[in-house]
Amino acid sequence: MINKEDELFNEQEDQNPDSKGSNTVKDPDEWTTGDEPMTGAQHSYLKTLSDEAKEEFDETLSKAEASKRIDELQHKTGRGLAEN
């Protein structure tokens, strides 16, 4: 069952990954706003993933850092990953 947090980060599955200018395929290190504080959605989802993975939650991460950490924890927990 997919919850609202998973939906926020799975939207890219519904978009064309070849779209030019799409931030869903851009490396977080290249985001112009990557140094800004993580968004509310990232904070909530990252907290959930951290709790499930039994890993420390760092609320000071930037948007780009949070995105990378979410990817790491999704792979660790299996949450939010598309089924093949």
PDB file of N, CA, C and O in Angstrom:
ATOM      1  N   MET A   1       0.847  -1.186   0.000  1.00  0.00           N
ATOM      2  CA  MET A   1       0.000   0.000   0.000  1.00  0.00           C
ATOM      3  C   MET A   1       0.889   1.245   0.000  1.00  0.00           C
ATOM      4  O   MET A   1       1.827   1.342   0.760  1.00  0.00           O
ATOM      5  N   ILE A   2       0.604   2.173  -0.864  1.00  0.00           N
ATOM      6  CA  ILE A   2       1.388   3.401  -0.962  1.00  0.00           C
ATOM      7  C   ILE A   2       0.672   4.492  -0.184  1.00  0.00           C
ATOM      8  O   ILE A   2      -0.515   4.715  -0.345  1.00  0.00           O
ATOM      9  N   ASN A   3       1.426   5.177   0.684  1.00  0.00           N
ATOM     10  CA  ASN A   3       0.827   6.270   1.435  1.00  0.00           C
ATOM     11  C   ASN A   3       1.162   7.599   0.769  1.00  0.00           C
ATOM     12  O   ASN A   3       1.859   7.657  -0.233  1.00  0.00           O
ATOM     13  N   LYS A   4       0.660   8.685   1.329  1.00  0.00           N
ATOM     14  CA  LYS A   4       0.856  10.003   0.720  1.00  0.00           C
ATOM     15  C   LYS A   4       2.325  10.395   0.634  1.00  0.00           C
ATOM     16  O   LYS A   4       2.747  11.024  -0.325  1.00  0.00           O
ATOM     17  N   GLU A   5       3.134  10.010   1.617  1.00  0.00           N
ATOM     18  CA  GLU A   5       4.557  10.334   1.566  1.00  0.00           C
ATOM     19  C   GLU A   5       5.218   9.646   0.380  1.00  0.00           C
ATOM     20  O   GLU A   5       6.011  10.237  -0.336  1.00  0.00           O
ATOM     21  N   ASP A   6       4.893   8.351   0.177  1.00  0.00           N
ATOM     22  CA  ASP A   6       5.452   7.637  -0.964  1.00  0.00           C
ATOM     23  C   ASP A   6       5.026   8.295  -2.270  1.00  0.00           C
ATOM     24  O   ASP A   6       5.815   8.403  -3.203  1.00  0.00           O
ATOM     25  N   GLU A   7       3.775   8.740  -2.343  1.00  0.00           N
ATOM     26  CA  GLU A   7       3.262   9.367  -3.558  1.00  0.00           C
ATOM     27  C   GLU A   7       4.054  10.619  -3.909  1.00  0.00           C
ATOM     28  O   GLU A   7       4.312  10.878  -5.081  1.00  0.00           O
ATOM     29  N   LEU A   8       4.457  11.410  -2.901  1.00  0.00           N
ATOM     30  CA  LEU A   8       5.221  12.623  -3.149  1.00  0.00           C
ATOM     31  C   LEU A   8       6.520  12.326  -3.884  1.00  0.00           C
ATOM     32  O   LEU A   8       6.964  13.095  -4.723  1.00  0.00           O
ATOM     33  N   PHE A   9       7.123  11.213  -3.567  1.00  0.00           N
ATOM     34  CA  PHE A   9       8.428  10.898  -4.138  1.00  0.00           C
ATOM     35  C   PHE A   9       8.345   9.900  -5.278  1.00  0.00           C
ATOM     36  O   PHE A   9       9.346   9.604  -5.900  1.00  0.00           O
ATOM     37  N   ASN A  10       7.167   9.400  -5.578  1.00  0.00           N
ATOM     38  CA  ASN A  10       7.003   8.493  -6.703  1.00  0.00           C
ATOM     39  C   ASN A  10       6.398   9.182  -7.909  1.00  0.00           C
ATOM     40  O   ASN A  10       6.178   8.557  -8.926  1.00  0.00           O
ATOM     41  N   GLU A  11       6.130  10.485  -7.802  1.00  0.00           N
ATOM     42  CA  GLU A  11       5.544  11.210  -8.920  1.00  0.00           C
ATOM     43  C   GLU A  11       6.411  11.093 -10.158  1.00  0.00           C
ATOM     44  O   GLU A  11       5.911  11.067 -11.266  1.00  0.00           O
ATOM     45  N   GLN A  12       7.713  11.006  -9.983  1.00  0.00           N
ATOM     46  CA  GLN A  12       8.606  10.931 -11.125  1.00  0.00           C
ATOM     47  C   GLN A  12       8.361   9.675 -11.950  1.00  0.00           C
ATOM     48  O   GLN A  12       8.669   9.641 -13.130  1.00  0.00           O
ATOM     49  N   GLU A  13       7.798   8.634 -11.383  1.00  0.00           N
ATOM     50  CA  GLU A  13       7.503   7.419 -12.123  1.00  0.00           C
ATOM     51  C   GLU A  13       6.465   7.669 -13.211  1.00  0.00           C
ATOM     52  O   GLU A  13       6.425   6.977 -14.209  1.00  0.00           O
ATOM     53  N   ASP A  14       5.617   8.672 -13.002  1.00  0.00           N
ATOM     54  CA  ASP A  14       4.558   8.986 -13.949  1.00  0.00           C
ATOM     55  C   ASP A  14       4.997   9.993 -15.002  1.00  0.00           C
ATOM     56  O   ASP A  14       4.260  10.283 -15.920  1.00  0.00           O
ATOM     57  N   GLN A  15       6.196  10.530 -14.859  1.00  0.00           N
ATOM     58  CA  GLN A  15       6.673  11.555 -15.777  1.00  0.00           C
ATOM     59  C   GLN A  15       7.695  10.960 -16.729  1.00  0.00           C
ATOM     60  O   GLN A  15       8.348   9.981 -16.428  1.00  0.00           O
ATOM     61  N   ASN A  16       7.827  11.571 -17.881  1.00  0.00           N
ATOM     62  CA  ASN A  16       8.795  11.134 -18.870  1.00  0.00           C
ATOM     63  C   ASN A  16      10.191  11.494 -18.390  1.00  0.00           C
ATOM     64  O   ASN A  16      10.521  12.665 -18.279  1.00  0.00           O
ATOM     65  N   PRO A  17      11.050  10.508 -18.132  1.00  0.00           N
ATOM     66  CA  PRO A  17      12.379  10.812 -17.618  1.00  0.00           C
ATOM     67  C   PRO A  17      13.283  11.494 -18.646  1.00  0.00           C
ATOM     68  O   PRO A  17      14.328  11.992 -18.312  1.00  0.00           O
ATOM     69  N   ASP A  18      12.864  11.527 -19.905  1.00  0.00           N
ATOM     70  CA  ASP A  18      13.663  12.168 -20.943  1.00  0.00           C
ATOM     71  C   ASP A  18      13.287  13.625 -21.153  1.00  0.00           C
ATOM     72  O   ASP A  18      13.832  14.284 -22.025  1.00  0.00           O
ATOM     73  N   SER A  19      12.346  14.145 -20.364  1.00  0.00           N
ATOM     74  CA  SER A  19      11.908  15.532 -20.513  1.00  0.00           C
ATOM     75  C   SER A  19      13.042  16.475 -20.190  1.00  0.00           C
ATOM     76  O   SER A  19      13.641  16.395 -19.125  1.00  0.00           O
ATOM     77  N   LYS A  20      13.345  17.392 -21.102  1.00  0.00           N
ATOM     78  CA  LYS A  20      14.393  18.371 -20.850  1.00  0.00           C
ATOM     79  C   LYS A  20      13.922  19.358 -19.793  1.00  0.00           C
ATOM     80  O   LYS A  20      12.777  19.769 -19.785  1.00  0.00           O
ATOM     81  N   GLY A  21      14.830  19.715 -18.902  1.00  0.00           N
ATOM     82  CA  GLY A  21      14.504  20.672 -17.862  1.00  0.00           C
ATOM     83  C   GLY A  21      13.762  20.075 -16.684  1.00  0.00           C
ATOM     84  O   GLY A  21      13.429  20.761 -15.750  1.00  0.00           O
ATOM     85  N   SER A  22      13.503  18.798 -16.694  1.00  0.00           N
ATOM     86  CA  SER A  22      12.781  18.153 -15.608  1.00  0.00           C
ATOM     87  C   SER A  22      13.707  17.982 -14.409  1.00  0.00           C
ATOM     88  O   SER A  22      14.796  17.434 -14.529  1.00  0.00           O
ATOM     89  N   ASN A  23      13.276  18.471 -13.252  1.00  0.00           N
ATOM     90  CA  ASN A  23      14.114  18.326 -12.066  1.00  0.00           C
ATOM     91  C   ASN A  23      14.069  16.919 -11.504  1.00  0.00           C
ATOM     92  O   ASN A  23      14.773  16.604 -10.569  1.00  0.00           O
ATOM     93  N   THR A  24      13.236  16.041 -12.061  1.00  0.00           N
ATOM     94  CA  THR A  24      13.181  14.668 -11.570  1.00  0.00           C
ATOM     95  C   THR A  24      14.356  13.850 -12.064  1.00  0.00           C
ATOM     96  O   THR A  24      14.607  12.790 -11.540  1.00  0.00           O
ATOM     97  N   VAL A  25      15.076  14.320 -13.080  1.00  0.00           N
ATOM     98  CA  VAL A  25      16.226  13.590 -13.590  1.00  0.00           C
ATOM     99  C   VAL A  25      17.530  14.338 -13.347  1.00  0.00           C
ATOM    100  O   VAL A  25      18.587  13.842 -13.657  1.00  0.00           O
ATOM    101  N   LYS A  26      17.474  15.512 -12.798  1.00  0.00           N
ATOM    102  CA  LYS A  26      18.668  16.319 -12.554  1.00  0.00           C
ATOM    103  C   LYS A  26      19.332  15.866 -11.253  1.00  0.00           C
ATOM    104  O   LYS A  26      18.670  15.608 -10.257  1.00  0.00           O
ATOM    105  N   ASP A  27      20.641  15.779 -11.282  1.00  0.00           N
ATOM    106  CA  ASP A  27      21.422  15.424 -10.106  1.00  0.00           C
ATOM    107  C   ASP A  27      21.195  16.483  -9.024  1.00  0.00           C
ATOM    108  O   ASP A  27      21.312  17.676  -9.297  1.00  0.00           O
ATOM    109  N   PRO A  28      20.873  16.062  -7.800  1.00  0.00           N
ATOM    110  CA  PRO A  28      20.634  17.038  -6.727  1.00  0.00           C
ATOM    111  C   PRO A  28      21.790  18.019  -6.530  1.00  0.00           C
ATOM    112  O   PRO A  28      21.577  19.150  -6.114  1.00  0.00           O
ATOM    113  N   ASP A  29      23.010  17.601  -6.856  1.00  0.00           N
ATOM    114  CA  ASP A  29      24.153  18.510  -6.728  1.00  0.00           C
ATOM    115  C   ASP A  29      24.066  19.667  -7.713  1.00  0.00           C
ATOM    116  O   ASP A  29      24.734  20.680  -7.545  1.00  0.00           O
ATOM    117  N   GLU A  30      23.239  19.538  -8.749  1.00  0.00           N
ATOM    118  CA  GLU A  30      23.091  20.576  -9.763  1.00  0.00           C
ATOM    119  C   GLU A  30      21.850  21.450  -9.546  1.00  0.00           C
ATOM    120  O   GLU A  30      21.606  22.361 -10.317  1.00  0.00           O
ATOM    121  N   TRP A  31      21.075  21.175  -8.516  1.00  0.00           N
ATOM    122  CA  TRP A  31      19.873  21.964  -8.252  1.00  0.00           C
ATOM    123  C   TRP A  31      20.279  23.382  -7.864  1.00  0.00           C
ATOM    124  O   TRP A  31      21.152  23.578  -7.016  1.00  0.00           O
ATOM    125  N   THR A  32      19.605  24.369  -8.435  1.00  0.00           N
ATOM    126  CA  THR A  32      19.913  25.754  -8.070  1.00  0.00           C
ATOM    127  C   THR A  32      19.462  26.068  -6.648  1.00  0.00           C
ATOM    128  O   THR A  32      20.004  26.961  -6.010  1.00  0.00           O
ATOM    129  N   THR A  33      18.485  25.334  -6.146  1.00  0.00           N
ATOM    130  CA  THR A  33      17.990  25.551  -4.775  1.00  0.00           C
ATOM    131  C   THR A  33      18.438  24.439  -3.832  1.00  0.00           C
ATOM    132  O   THR A  33      17.916  24.301  -2.734  1.00  0.00           O
ATOM    133  N   GLY A  34      19.415  23.651  -4.251  1.00  0.00           N
ATOM    134  CA  GLY A  34      19.853  22.505  -3.460  1.00  0.00           C
ATOM    135  C   GLY A  34      20.415  22.843  -2.100  1.00  0.00           C
ATOM    136  O   GLY A  34      20.387  22.021  -1.191  1.00  0.00           O
ATOM    137  N   ASP A  35      20.930  24.070  -1.948  1.00  0.00           N
ATOM    138  CA  ASP A  35      21.504  24.464  -0.664  1.00  0.00           C
ATOM    139  C   ASP A  35      20.467  24.974   0.331  1.00  0.00           C
ATOM    140  O   ASP A  35      20.788  25.192   1.498  1.00  0.00           O
ATOM    141  N   GLU A  36      19.242  25.152  -0.124  1.00  0.00           N
ATOM    142  CA  GLU A  36      18.168  25.603   0.772  1.00  0.00           C
ATOM    143  C   GLU A  36      17.794  24.483   1.731  1.00  0.00           C
ATOM    144  O   GLU A  36      18.053  23.308   1.459  1.00  0.00           O
ATOM    145  N   PRO A  37      17.169  24.817   2.851  1.00  0.00           N
ATOM    146  CA  PRO A  37      16.720  23.770   3.785  1.00  0.00           C
ATOM    147  C   PRO A  37      15.740  22.808   3.106  1.00  0.00           C
ATOM    148  O   PRO A  37      15.027  23.187   2.175  1.00  0.00           O
ATOM    149  N   MET A  38      15.751  21.564   3.565  1.00  0.00           N
ATOM    150  CA  MET A  38      14.833  20.575   2.989  1.00  0.00           C
ATOM    151  C   MET A  38      13.394  21.053   3.112  1.00  0.00           C
ATOM    152  O   MET A  38      13.057  21.833   4.015  1.00  0.00           O
ATOM    153  N   THR A  39      12.556  20.581   2.206  1.00  0.00           N
ATOM    154  CA  THR A  39      11.150  20.954   2.216  1.00  0.00           C
ATOM    155  C   THR A  39      10.416  20.220   3.333  1.00  0.00           C
ATOM    156  O   THR A  39      10.932  19.248   3.899  1.00  0.00           O
ATOM    157  N   GLY A  40       9.211  20.647   3.604  1.00  0.00           N
ATOM    158  CA  GLY A  40       8.392  19.975   4.615  1.00  0.00           C
ATOM    159  C   GLY A  40       8.111  18.530   4.246  1.00  0.00           C
ATOM    160  O   GLY A  40       8.133  17.638   5.097  1.00  0.00           O
ATOM    161  N   ALA A  41       7.856  18.295   2.966  1.00  0.00           N
ATOM    162  CA  ALA A  41       7.592  16.931   2.506  1.00  0.00           C
ATOM    163  C   ALA A  41       8.837  16.057   2.672  1.00  0.00           C
ATOM    164  O   ALA A  41       8.741  14.905   3.117  1.00  0.00           O
ATOM    165  N   GLN A  42       9.999  16.594   2.324  1.00  0.00           N
ATOM    166  CA  GLN A  42      11.237  15.839   2.507  1.00  0.00           C
ATOM    167  C   GLN A  42      11.467  15.536   3.983  1.00  0.00           C
ATOM    168  O   GLN A  42      11.841  14.421   4.342  1.00  0.00           O
ATOM    169  N   HIS A  43      11.248  16.525   4.839  1.00  0.00           N
ATOM    170  CA  HIS A  43      11.444  16.360   6.285  1.00  0.00           C
ATOM    171  C   HIS A  43      10.578  15.214   6.810  1.00  0.00           C
ATOM    172  O   HIS A  43      11.063  14.316   7.501  1.00  0.00           O
ATOM    173  N   SER A  44       9.306  15.247   6.463  1.00  0.00           N
ATOM    174  CA  SER A  44       8.369  14.233   6.933  1.00  0.00           C
ATOM    175  C   SER A  44       8.749  12.838   6.434  1.00  0.00           C
ATOM    176  O   SER A  44       8.791  11.874   7.200  1.00  0.00           O
ATOM    177  N   TYR A  45       9.033  12.736   5.141  1.00  0.00           N
ATOM    178  CA  TYR A  45       9.345  11.443   4.545  1.00  0.00           C
ATOM    179  C   TYR A  45      10.684  10.916   5.052  1.00  0.00           C
ATOM    180  O   TYR A  45      10.818   9.728   5.363  1.00  0.00           O
ATOM    181  N   LEU A  46      11.660  11.787   5.165  1.00  0.00           N
ATOM    182  CA  LEU A  46      12.967  11.379   5.653  1.00  0.00           C
ATOM    183  C   LEU A  46      12.903  10.923   7.109  1.00  0.00           C
ATOM    184  O   LEU A  46      13.559   9.952   7.490  1.00  0.00           O
ATOM    185  N   LYS A  47      12.085  11.576   7.908  1.00  0.00           N
ATOM    186  CA  LYS A  47      11.888  11.157   9.307  1.00  0.00           C
ATOM    187  C   LYS A  47      11.296   9.757   9.352  1.00  0.00           C
ATOM    188  O   LYS A  47      11.745   8.891  10.103  1.00  0.00           O
ATOM    189  N   THR A  48      10.283   9.521   8.512  1.00  0.00           N
ATOM    190  CA  THR A  48       9.652   8.199   8.445  1.00  0.00           C
ATOM    191  C   THR A  48      10.657   7.131   8.015  1.00  0.00           C
ATOM    192  O   THR A  48      10.754   6.067   8.637  1.00  0.00           O
ATOM    193  N   LEU A  49      11.404   7.414   6.955  1.00  0.00           N
ATOM    194  CA  LEU A  49      12.393   6.450   6.471  1.00  0.00           C
ATOM    195  C   LEU A  49      13.479   6.192   7.511  1.00  0.00           C
ATOM    196  O   LEU A  49      13.898   5.047   7.713  1.00  0.00           O
ATOM    197  N   SER A  50      13.942   7.241   8.163  1.00  0.00           N
ATOM    198  CA  SER A  50      14.978   7.101   9.188  1.00  0.00           C
ATOM    199  C   SER A  50      14.492   6.226  10.333  1.00  0.00           C
ATOM    200  O   SER A  50      15.220   5.346  10.809  1.00  0.00           O
ATOM    201  N   ASP A  51      13.255   6.458  10.756  1.00  0.00           N
ATOM    202  CA  ASP A  51      12.682   5.644  11.832  1.00  0.00           C
ATOM    203  C   ASP A  51      12.592   4.180  11.417  1.00  0.00           C
ATOM    204  O   ASP A  51      12.956   3.282  12.175  1.00  0.00           O
ATOM    205  N   GLU A  52      12.114   3.933  10.193  1.00  0.00           N
ATOM    206  CA  GLU A  52      11.968   2.552   9.711  1.00  0.00           C
ATOM    207  C   GLU A  52      13.322   1.858   9.577  1.00  0.00           C
ATOM    208  O   GLU A  52      13.437   0.666   9.831  1.00  0.00           O
ATOM    209  N   ALA A  53      14.328   2.604   9.154  1.00  0.00           N
ATOM    210  CA  ALA A  53      15.666   2.041   8.969  1.00  0.00           C
ATOM    211  C   ALA A  53      16.459   2.003  10.269  1.00  0.00           C
ATOM    212  O   ALA A  53      17.578   1.498  10.298  1.00  0.00           O
ATOM    213  N   LYS A  54      15.869   2.567  11.331  1.00  0.00           N
ATOM    214  CA  LYS A  54      16.541   2.665  12.629  1.00  0.00           C
ATOM    215  C   LYS A  54      17.881   3.395  12.480  1.00  0.00           C
ATOM    216  O   LYS A  54      18.903   2.970  13.009  1.00  0.00           O
ATOM    217  N   GLU A  55      17.818   4.518  11.744  1.00  0.00           N
ATOM    218  CA  GLU A  55      18.987   5.358  11.528  1.00  0.00           C
ATOM    219  C   GLU A  55      18.690   6.753  12.034  1.00  0.00           C
ATOM    220  O   GLU A  55      17.542   7.171  12.106  1.00  0.00           O
ATOM    221  N   GLU A  56      19.760   7.466  12.373  1.00  0.00           N
ATOM    222  CA  GLU A  56      19.612   8.817  12.897  1.00  0.00           C
ATOM    223  C   GLU A  56      19.015   9.747  11.840  1.00  0.00           C
ATOM    224  O   GLU A  56      19.351   9.664  10.661  1.00  0.00           O
ATOM    225  N   PHE A  57      18.110  10.618  12.278  1.00  0.00           N
ATOM    226  CA  PHE A  57      17.486  11.602  11.412  1.00  0.00           C
ATOM    227  C   PHE A  57      18.202  12.931  11.597  1.00  0.00           C
ATOM    228  O   PHE A  57      18.309  13.441  12.698  1.00  0.00           O
ATOM    229  N   ASP A  58      18.711  13.486  10.499  1.00  0.00           N
ATOM    230  CA  ASP A  58      19.411  14.772  10.540  1.00  0.00           C
ATOM    231  C   ASP A  58      18.502  15.831   9.935  1.00  0.00           C
ATOM    232  O   ASP A  58      18.345  15.900   8.718  1.00  0.00           O
ATOM    233  N   GLU A  59      17.919  16.651  10.779  1.00  0.00           N
ATOM    234  CA  GLU A  59      16.974  17.658  10.293  1.00  0.00           C
ATOM    235  C   GLU A  59      17.654  18.897   9.736  1.00  0.00           C
ATOM    236  O   GLU A  59      16.990  19.817   9.284  1.00  0.00           O
ATOM    237  N   THR A  60      18.976  18.906   9.710  1.00  0.00           N
ATOM    238  CA  THR A  60      19.706  20.069   9.191  1.00  0.00           C
ATOM    239  C   THR A  60      20.112  19.916   7.726  1.00  0.00           C
ATOM    240  O   THR A  60      20.782  20.789   7.184  1.00  0.00           O
ATOM    241  N   LEU A  61      19.721  18.831   7.074  1.00  0.00           N
ATOM    242  CA  LEU A  61      20.121  18.597   5.687  1.00  0.00           C
ATOM    243  C   LEU A  61      19.508  19.619   4.735  1.00  0.00           C
ATOM    244  O   LEU A  61      18.396  20.104   4.947  1.00  0.00           O
ATOM    245  N   SER A  62      20.234  19.901   3.684  1.00  0.00           N
ATOM    246  CA  SER A  62      19.718  20.764   2.615  1.00  0.00           C
ATOM    247  C   SER A  62      18.770  19.946   1.733  1.00  0.00           C
ATOM    248  O   SER A  62      18.664  18.721   1.892  1.00  0.00           O
ATOM    249  N   LYS A  63      18.119  20.622   0.793  1.00  0.00           N
ATOM    250  CA  LYS A  63      17.235  19.917  -0.141  1.00  0.00           C
ATOM    251  C   LYS A  63      17.985  18.818  -0.885  1.00  0.00           C
ATOM    252  O   LYS A  63      17.501  17.693  -1.006  1.00  0.00           O
ATOM    253  N   ALA A  64      19.170  19.151  -1.402  1.00  0.00           N
ATOM    254  CA  ALA A  64      19.944  18.178  -2.173  1.00  0.00           C
ATOM    255  C   ALA A  64      20.406  17.021  -1.294  1.00  0.00           C
ATOM    256  O   ALA A  64      20.307  15.851  -1.685  1.00  0.00           O
ATOM    257  N   GLU A  65      20.899  17.336  -0.106  1.00  0.00           N
ATOM    258  CA  GLU A  65      21.349  16.283   0.811  1.00  0.00           C
ATOM    259  C   GLU A  65      20.190  15.387   1.228  1.00  0.00           C
ATOM    260  O   GLU A  65      20.339  14.163   1.309  1.00  0.00           O
ATOM    261  N   ALA A  66      19.037  15.990   1.480  1.00  0.00           N
ATOM    262  CA  ALA A  66      17.862  15.212   1.876  1.00  0.00           C
ATOM    263  C   ALA A  66      17.440  14.279   0.747  1.00  0.00           C
ATOM    264  O   ALA A  66      17.078  13.127   0.989  1.00  0.00           O
ATOM    265  N   SER A  67      17.490  14.765  -0.483  1.00  0.00           N
ATOM    266  CA  SER A  67      17.118  13.937  -1.628  1.00  0.00           C
ATOM    267  C   SER A  67      18.016  12.707  -1.724  1.00  0.00           C
ATOM    268  O   SER A  67      17.544  11.584  -1.921  1.00  0.00           O
ATOM    269  N   LYS A  68      19.313  12.916  -1.564  1.00  0.00           N
ATOM    270  CA  LYS A  68      20.259  11.798  -1.620  1.00  0.00           C
ATOM    271  C   LYS A  68      20.028  10.823  -0.468  1.00  0.00           C
ATOM    272  O   LYS A  68      20.086   9.607  -0.650  1.00  0.00           O
ATOM    273  N   ARG A  69      19.770  11.371   0.717  1.00  0.00           N
ATOM    274  CA  ARG A  69      19.544  10.517   1.895  1.00  0.00           C
ATOM    275  C   ARG A  69      18.255   9.716   1.728  1.00  0.00           C
ATOM    276  O   ARG A  69      18.190   8.544   2.111  1.00  0.00           O
ATOM    277  N   ILE A  70      17.236  10.328   1.154  1.00  0.00           N
ATOM    278  CA  ILE A  70      15.982   9.621   0.893  1.00  0.00           C
ATOM    279  C   ILE A  70      16.243   8.445  -0.041  1.00  0.00           C
ATOM    280  O   ILE A  70      15.776   7.328   0.205  1.00  0.00           O
ATOM    281  N   ASP A  71      17.019   8.672  -1.102  1.00  0.00           N
ATOM    282  CA  ASP A  71      17.355   7.582  -2.024  1.00  0.00           C
ATOM    283  C   ASP A  71      18.056   6.444  -1.289  1.00  0.00           C
ATOM    284  O   ASP A  71      17.726   5.275  -1.481  1.00  0.00           O
ATOM    285  N   GLU A  72      19.030   6.788  -0.444  1.00  0.00           N
ATOM    286  CA  GLU A  72      19.764   5.774   0.317  1.00  0.00           C
ATOM    287  C   GLU A  72      18.822   4.949   1.189  1.00  0.00           C
ATOM    288  O   GLU A  72      18.891   3.721   1.209  1.00  0.00           O
ATOM    289  N   LEU A  73      17.966   5.658   1.932  1.00  0.00           N
ATOM    290  CA  LEU A  73      17.086   4.960   2.873  1.00  0.00           C
ATOM    291  C   LEU A  73      15.972   4.197   2.164  1.00  0.00           C
ATOM    292  O   LEU A  73      15.507   3.177   2.665  1.00  0.00           O
ATOM    293  N   GLN A  74      15.545   4.671   1.004  1.00  0.00           N
ATOM    294  CA  GLN A  74      14.561   3.907   0.231  1.00  0.00           C
ATOM    295  C   GLN A  74      15.165   2.567  -0.181  1.00  0.00           C
ATOM    296  O   GLN A  74      14.490   1.537  -0.123  1.00  0.00           O
ATOM    297  N   HIS A  75      16.420   2.580  -0.593  1.00  0.00           N
ATOM    298  CA  HIS A  75      17.059   1.329  -0.977  1.00  0.00           C
ATOM    299  C   HIS A  75      17.267   0.414   0.231  1.00  0.00           C
ATOM    300  O   HIS A  75      17.140  -0.801   0.111  1.00  0.00           O
ATOM    301  N   LYS A  76      17.540   1.005   1.367  1.00  0.00           N
ATOM    302  CA  LYS A  76      17.732   0.201   2.574  1.00  0.00           C
ATOM    303  C   LYS A  76      16.420  -0.415   3.051  1.00  0.00           C
ATOM    304  O   LYS A  76      16.386  -1.568   3.449  1.00  0.00           O
ATOM    305  N   THR A  77      15.339   0.386   3.010  1.00  0.00           N
ATOM    306  CA  THR A  77      14.058  -0.086   3.548  1.00  0.00           C
ATOM    307  C   THR A  77      13.164  -0.742   2.489  1.00  0.00           C
ATOM    308  O   THR A  77      12.241  -1.468   2.842  1.00  0.00           O
ATOM    309  N   GLY A  78      13.399  -0.432   1.212  1.00  0.00           N
ATOM    310  CA  GLY A  78      12.521  -0.920   0.149  1.00  0.00           C
ATOM    311  C   GLY A  78      11.273  -0.067  -0.026  1.00  0.00           C
ATOM    312  O   GLY A  78      10.483  -0.293  -0.927  1.00  0.00           O
ATOM    313  N   ARG A  79      11.111   0.934   0.820  1.00  0.00           N
ATOM    314  CA  ARG A  79       9.927   1.800   0.756  1.00  0.00           C
ATOM    315  C   ARG A  79      10.072   2.784  -0.388  1.00  0.00           C
ATOM    316  O   ARG A  79      11.109   3.398  -0.572  1.00  0.00           O
ATOM    317  N   GLY A  80       8.997   2.933  -1.168  1.00  0.00           N
ATOM    318  CA  GLY A  80       8.972   3.934  -2.218  1.00  0.00           C
ATOM    319  C   GLY A  80       9.633   3.515  -3.509  1.00  0.00           C
ATOM    320  O   GLY A  80       9.651   4.275  -4.460  1.00  0.00           O
ATOM    321  N   LEU A  81      10.200   2.321  -3.547  1.00  0.00           N
ATOM    322  CA  LEU A  81      10.843   1.855  -4.776  1.00  0.00           C
ATOM    323  C   LEU A  81       9.795   1.231  -5.684  1.00  0.00           C
ATOM    324  O   LEU A  81       8.922   0.498  -5.234  1.00  0.00           O
ATOM    325  N   ALA A  82       9.896   1.507  -6.971  1.00  0.00           N
ATOM    326  CA  ALA A  82       8.959   0.936  -7.950  1.00  0.00           C
ATOM    327  C   ALA A  82       9.238  -0.561  -8.088  1.00  0.00           C
ATOM    328  O   ALA A  82      10.386  -0.986  -8.108  1.00  0.00           O
ATOM    329  N   GLU A  83       8.161  -1.316  -8.166  1.00  0.00           N
ATOM    330  CA  GLU A  83       8.316  -2.762  -8.371  1.00  0.00           C
ATOM    331  C   GLU A  83       8.553  -3.007  -9.835  1.00  0.00           C
ATOM    332  O   GLU A  83       7.916  -2.435 -10.699  1.00  0.00           O
ATOM    333  N   ASN A  84       9.506  -3.909 -10.126  1.00  0.00           N
ATOM    334  CA  ASN A  84       9.813  -4.248 -11.518  1.00  0.00           C
ATOM    335  C   ASN A  84       8.953  -5.380 -11.997  1.00  0.00           C
ATOM    336  O   ASN A  84       8.539  -6.217 -11.358  1.00  0.00           O
TER     337      ASN A  84
END
